[in-house]
Amino acid sequence: FPVTIGYKQGVFKVEEVLNYNLNNYDEYKKPVEMKYQWTTDAFSELTGSSILFKYGQLIGKQIELYDEIKRSNPIDFYFPHDHKVRVEMRIPEGYAAKGFEGKNRSYAYKDAAGNELFGIDVKVYAQDDKIIMEIFEYYARSEYSPEVYAQFRDVINAAADINAYTLLLEKK
């Protein structure tokens, strides 16, 4: 590392990858971490002297569960897992960022015994010349009863809602 890849959607520069050696148990048991820079205009749209930056799309398409059907079967979610995402976006010099305010979300659900079931924590904030988005989403079990479907749907849809997050970058 570093590795730089140029393609039609910009330049993707991998700076560091940690814990990816599957032959080393000390690495294997830790989460994989990837740090990279991506320079692209694929998520930007010019609107006069302003720029719309669709930063919510950086995490990839998320599934949605916007239905009104009463669930009668258990939810099978493959395996317990969690993931953390941190995206730092530099505000171009001479611009001010708007539209990240009020995007924080937090849903955490526990069973009757107080054990964590699933949840999501989304934080979007400004720091220095950057907008930072941090997401922590977790599912502590692989199967859930139909009784928690509405709460499960809240978490899935909160992740899907992130795809619509857009910054307005205005000239100062």
PDB file of C-alpha atoms in Angstrom, residues 42-151:
ATOM      1  CA  ALA A  42     -19.887  10.872  -9.622  1.00  0.00           C
ATOM      2  CA  PHE A  43     -21.963  12.004  -6.638  1.00  0.00           C
ATOM      3  CA  SER A  44     -21.935  15.722  -7.423  1.00  0.00           C
ATOM      4  CA  GLU A  45     -24.261  17.949  -9.394  1.00  0.00           C
ATOM      5  CA  LEU A  46     -23.628  21.597 -10.274  1.00  0.00           C
ATOM      6  CA  THR A  47     -26.550  23.937  -9.618  1.00  0.00           C
ATOM      7  CA  GLY A  48     -25.456  27.416 -10.634  1.00  0.00           C
ATOM      8  CA  SER A  49     -22.596  28.406  -8.337  1.00  0.00           C
ATOM      9  CA  SER A  50     -23.488  25.691  -5.808  1.00  0.00           C
ATOM     10  CA  ILE A  51     -22.772  21.963  -5.708  1.00  0.00           C
ATOM     11  CA  LEU A  52     -25.092  19.196  -4.525  1.00  0.00           C
ATOM     12  CA  PHE A  53     -23.025  16.344  -3.102  1.00  0.00           C
ATOM     13  CA  LYS A  54     -24.985  13.123  -2.561  1.00  0.00           C
ATOM     14  CA  TYR A  55     -22.790  11.791   0.222  1.00  0.00           C
ATOM     15  CA  GLY A  56     -25.388   9.309   1.467  1.00  0.00           C
ATOM     16  CA  GLN A  57     -24.849   7.270  -1.683  1.00  0.00           C
ATOM     17  CA  LEU A  58     -21.225   6.630  -0.711  1.00  0.00           C
ATOM     18  CA  ILE A  59     -22.284   3.718   1.514  1.00  0.00           C
ATOM     19  CA  GLY A  60     -23.979   1.913  -1.378  1.00  0.00           C
ATOM     20  CA  LYS A  61     -27.617   1.065  -1.952  1.00  0.00           C
ATOM     21  CA  GLN A  62     -29.400  -0.067   1.216  1.00  0.00           C
ATOM     22  CA  ILE A  63     -32.486  -2.267   1.297  1.00  0.00           C
ATOM     23  CA  GLU A  64     -35.792  -0.742   2.349  1.00  0.00           C
ATOM     24  CA  LEU A  65     -38.710  -2.265   4.238  1.00  0.00           C
ATOM     25  CA  TYR A  66     -41.440   0.288   3.656  1.00  0.00           C
ATOM     26  CA  ASP A  67     -44.421  -2.022   3.779  1.00  0.00           C
ATOM     27  CA  GLU A  68     -47.631  -2.157   5.743  1.00  0.00           C
ATOM     28  CA  ILE A  69     -48.039  -5.931   5.749  1.00  0.00           C
ATOM     29  CA  LYS A  70     -48.233  -7.623   9.147  1.00  0.00           C
ATOM     30  CA  ARG A  71     -45.293  -9.984   9.487  1.00  0.00           C
ATOM     31  CA  SER A  72     -46.148 -13.528  10.577  1.00  0.00           C
ATOM     32  CA  ASN A  73     -42.859 -15.380   9.982  1.00  0.00           C
ATOM     33  CA  PRO A  74     -39.594 -14.996  11.918  1.00  0.00           C
ATOM     34  CA  ILE A  75     -36.888 -12.749  10.480  1.00  0.00           C
ATOM     35  CA  ASP A  76     -33.859 -14.778   9.326  1.00  0.00           C
ATOM     36  CA  PHE A  77     -30.862 -12.480   9.078  1.00  0.00           C
ATOM     37  CA  TYR A  78     -28.074 -14.927   8.103  1.00  0.00           C
ATOM     38  CA  PHE A  79     -25.725 -14.349  11.045  1.00  0.00           C
ATOM     39  CA  PRO A  80     -25.073 -11.841  13.844  1.00  0.00           C
ATOM     40  CA  HIS A  81     -22.935  -8.976  12.586  1.00  0.00           C
ATOM     41  CA  ASP A  82     -22.136  -5.316  12.857  1.00  0.00           C
ATOM     42  CA  HIS A  83     -20.370  -2.749  10.759  1.00  0.00           C
ATOM     43  CA  LYS A  84     -18.894   0.657  11.277  1.00  0.00           C
ATOM     44  CA  VAL A  85     -18.446   3.255   8.578  1.00  0.00           C
ATOM     45  CA  ARG A  86     -16.659   6.586   8.905  1.00  0.00           C
ATOM     46  CA  VAL A  87     -16.653   8.937   5.930  1.00  0.00           C
ATOM     47  CA  GLU A  88     -14.731  12.203   5.993  1.00  0.00           C
ATOM     48  CA  MET A  89     -15.581  14.702   3.255  1.00  0.00           C
ATOM     49  CA  ARG A  90     -13.406  17.750   2.749  1.00  0.00           C
ATOM     50  CA  ILE A  91     -15.317  20.947   2.084  1.00  0.00           C
ATOM     51  CA  PRO A  92     -13.754  22.607  -0.976  1.00  0.00           C
ATOM     52  CA  GLU A  93     -11.974  25.859  -0.244  1.00  0.00           C
ATOM     53  CA  GLY A  94     -14.271  28.846  -0.697  1.00  0.00           C
ATOM     54  CA  TYR A  95     -17.458  26.840   0.011  1.00  0.00           C
ATOM     55  CA  ALA A  96     -19.752  26.426   3.016  1.00  0.00           C
ATOM     56  CA  ALA A  97     -21.635  23.173   3.655  1.00  0.00           C
ATOM     57  CA  LYS A  98     -25.330  22.956   4.506  1.00  0.00           C
ATOM     58  CA  GLY A  99     -27.727  20.061   4.752  1.00  0.00           C
ATOM     59  CA  PHE A 100     -25.909  17.835   7.217  1.00  0.00           C
ATOM     60  CA  GLU A 101     -27.710  19.264  10.227  1.00  0.00           C
ATOM     61  CA  GLY A 102     -30.404  17.148  11.842  1.00  0.00           C
ATOM     62  CA  LYS A 103     -29.308  13.886  10.212  1.00  0.00           C
ATOM     63  CA  ASN A 104     -28.313  12.109  13.425  1.00  0.00           C
ATOM     64  CA  ARG A 105     -30.359   8.990  14.169  1.00  0.00           C
ATOM     65  CA  SER A 106     -30.212   6.425  16.933  1.00  0.00           C
ATOM     66  CA  TYR A 107     -32.319   3.308  17.317  1.00  0.00           C
ATOM     67  CA  ALA A 108     -31.433   0.587  19.825  1.00  0.00           C
ATOM     68  CA  TYR A 109     -33.687  -2.315  20.691  1.00  0.00           C
ATOM     69  CA  LYS A 110     -33.341  -4.858  23.495  1.00  0.00           C
ATOM     70  CA  ASP A 111     -35.244  -7.974  24.427  1.00  0.00           C
ATOM     71  CA  ALA A 112     -37.266  -8.314  27.654  1.00  0.00           C
ATOM     72  CA  ALA A 113     -34.118  -9.400  29.535  1.00  0.00           C
ATOM     73  CA  GLY A 114     -32.243  -6.258  28.444  1.00  0.00           C
ATOM     74  CA  ASN A 115     -30.010  -7.987  25.883  1.00  0.00           C
ATOM     75  CA  GLU A 116     -29.231  -5.958  22.762  1.00  0.00           C
ATOM     76  CA  LEU A 117     -31.067  -7.149  19.667  1.00  0.00           C
ATOM     77  CA  PHE A 118     -30.233  -4.652  16.905  1.00  0.00           C
ATOM     78  CA  GLY A 119     -29.729  -0.972  16.307  1.00  0.00           C
ATOM     79  CA  ILE A 120     -28.143   1.827  14.351  1.00  0.00           C
ATOM     80  CA  ASP A 121     -26.373   5.011  15.371  1.00  0.00           C
ATOM     81  CA  VAL A 122     -25.805   7.678  12.698  1.00  0.00           C
ATOM     82  CA  LYS A 123     -23.843  10.848  13.415  1.00  0.00           C
ATOM     83  CA  VAL A 124     -23.153  13.608  10.880  1.00  0.00           C
ATOM     84  CA  TYR A 125     -21.204  16.656  11.981  1.00  0.00           C
ATOM     85  CA  ALA A 126     -18.764  19.358  10.904  1.00  0.00           C
ATOM     86  CA  GLN A 127     -15.179  19.346  12.126  1.00  0.00           C
ATOM     87  CA  ASP A 128     -12.608  21.814  10.845  1.00  0.00           C
ATOM     88  CA  ASP A 129     -12.874  21.785   7.021  1.00  0.00           C
ATOM     89  CA  LYS A 130     -14.711  18.439   6.898  1.00  0.00           C
ATOM     90  CA  ILE A 131     -18.138  16.927   7.208  1.00  0.00           C
ATOM     91  CA  ILE A 132     -17.914  13.581   8.984  1.00  0.00           C
ATOM     92  CA  MET A 133     -20.483  10.781   8.859  1.00  0.00           C
ATOM     93  CA  GLU A 134     -20.181   7.875  11.295  1.00  0.00           C
ATOM     94  CA  ILE A 135     -22.499   4.873  11.158  1.00  0.00           C
ATOM     95  CA  PHE A 136     -22.637   1.915  13.517  1.00  0.00           C
ATOM     96  CA  GLU A 137     -25.234  -0.733  12.681  1.00  0.00           C
ATOM     97  CA  TYR A 138     -25.535  -4.057  14.490  1.00  0.00           C
ATOM     98  CA  TYR A 139     -27.616  -7.211  14.599  1.00  0.00           C
ATOM     99  CA  ALA A 140     -26.831  -9.379  17.651  1.00  0.00           C
ATOM    100  CA  ARG A 141     -28.786 -12.442  16.515  1.00  0.00           C
ATOM    101  CA  SER A 142     -29.509 -14.271  13.308  1.00  0.00           C
ATOM    102  CA  GLU A 143     -33.221 -14.781  13.946  1.00  0.00           C
ATOM    103  CA  TYR A 144     -35.885 -12.470  15.343  1.00  0.00           C
ATOM    104  CA  SER A 145     -39.524 -13.059  16.190  1.00  0.00           C
ATOM    105  CA  PRO A 146     -42.263 -11.372  14.147  1.00  0.00           C
ATOM    106  CA  GLU A 147     -43.153  -9.311  17.230  1.00  0.00           C
ATOM    107  CA  VAL A 148     -40.044  -7.133  16.780  1.00  0.00           C
ATOM    108  CA  TYR A 149     -40.534  -6.624  13.040  1.00  0.00           C
ATOM    109  CA  ALA A 150     -41.642  -2.966  13.346  1.00  0.00           C
ATOM    110  CA  GLN A 151     -38.490  -2.101  15.318  1.00  0.00           C
TER     111      GLN A 151
END
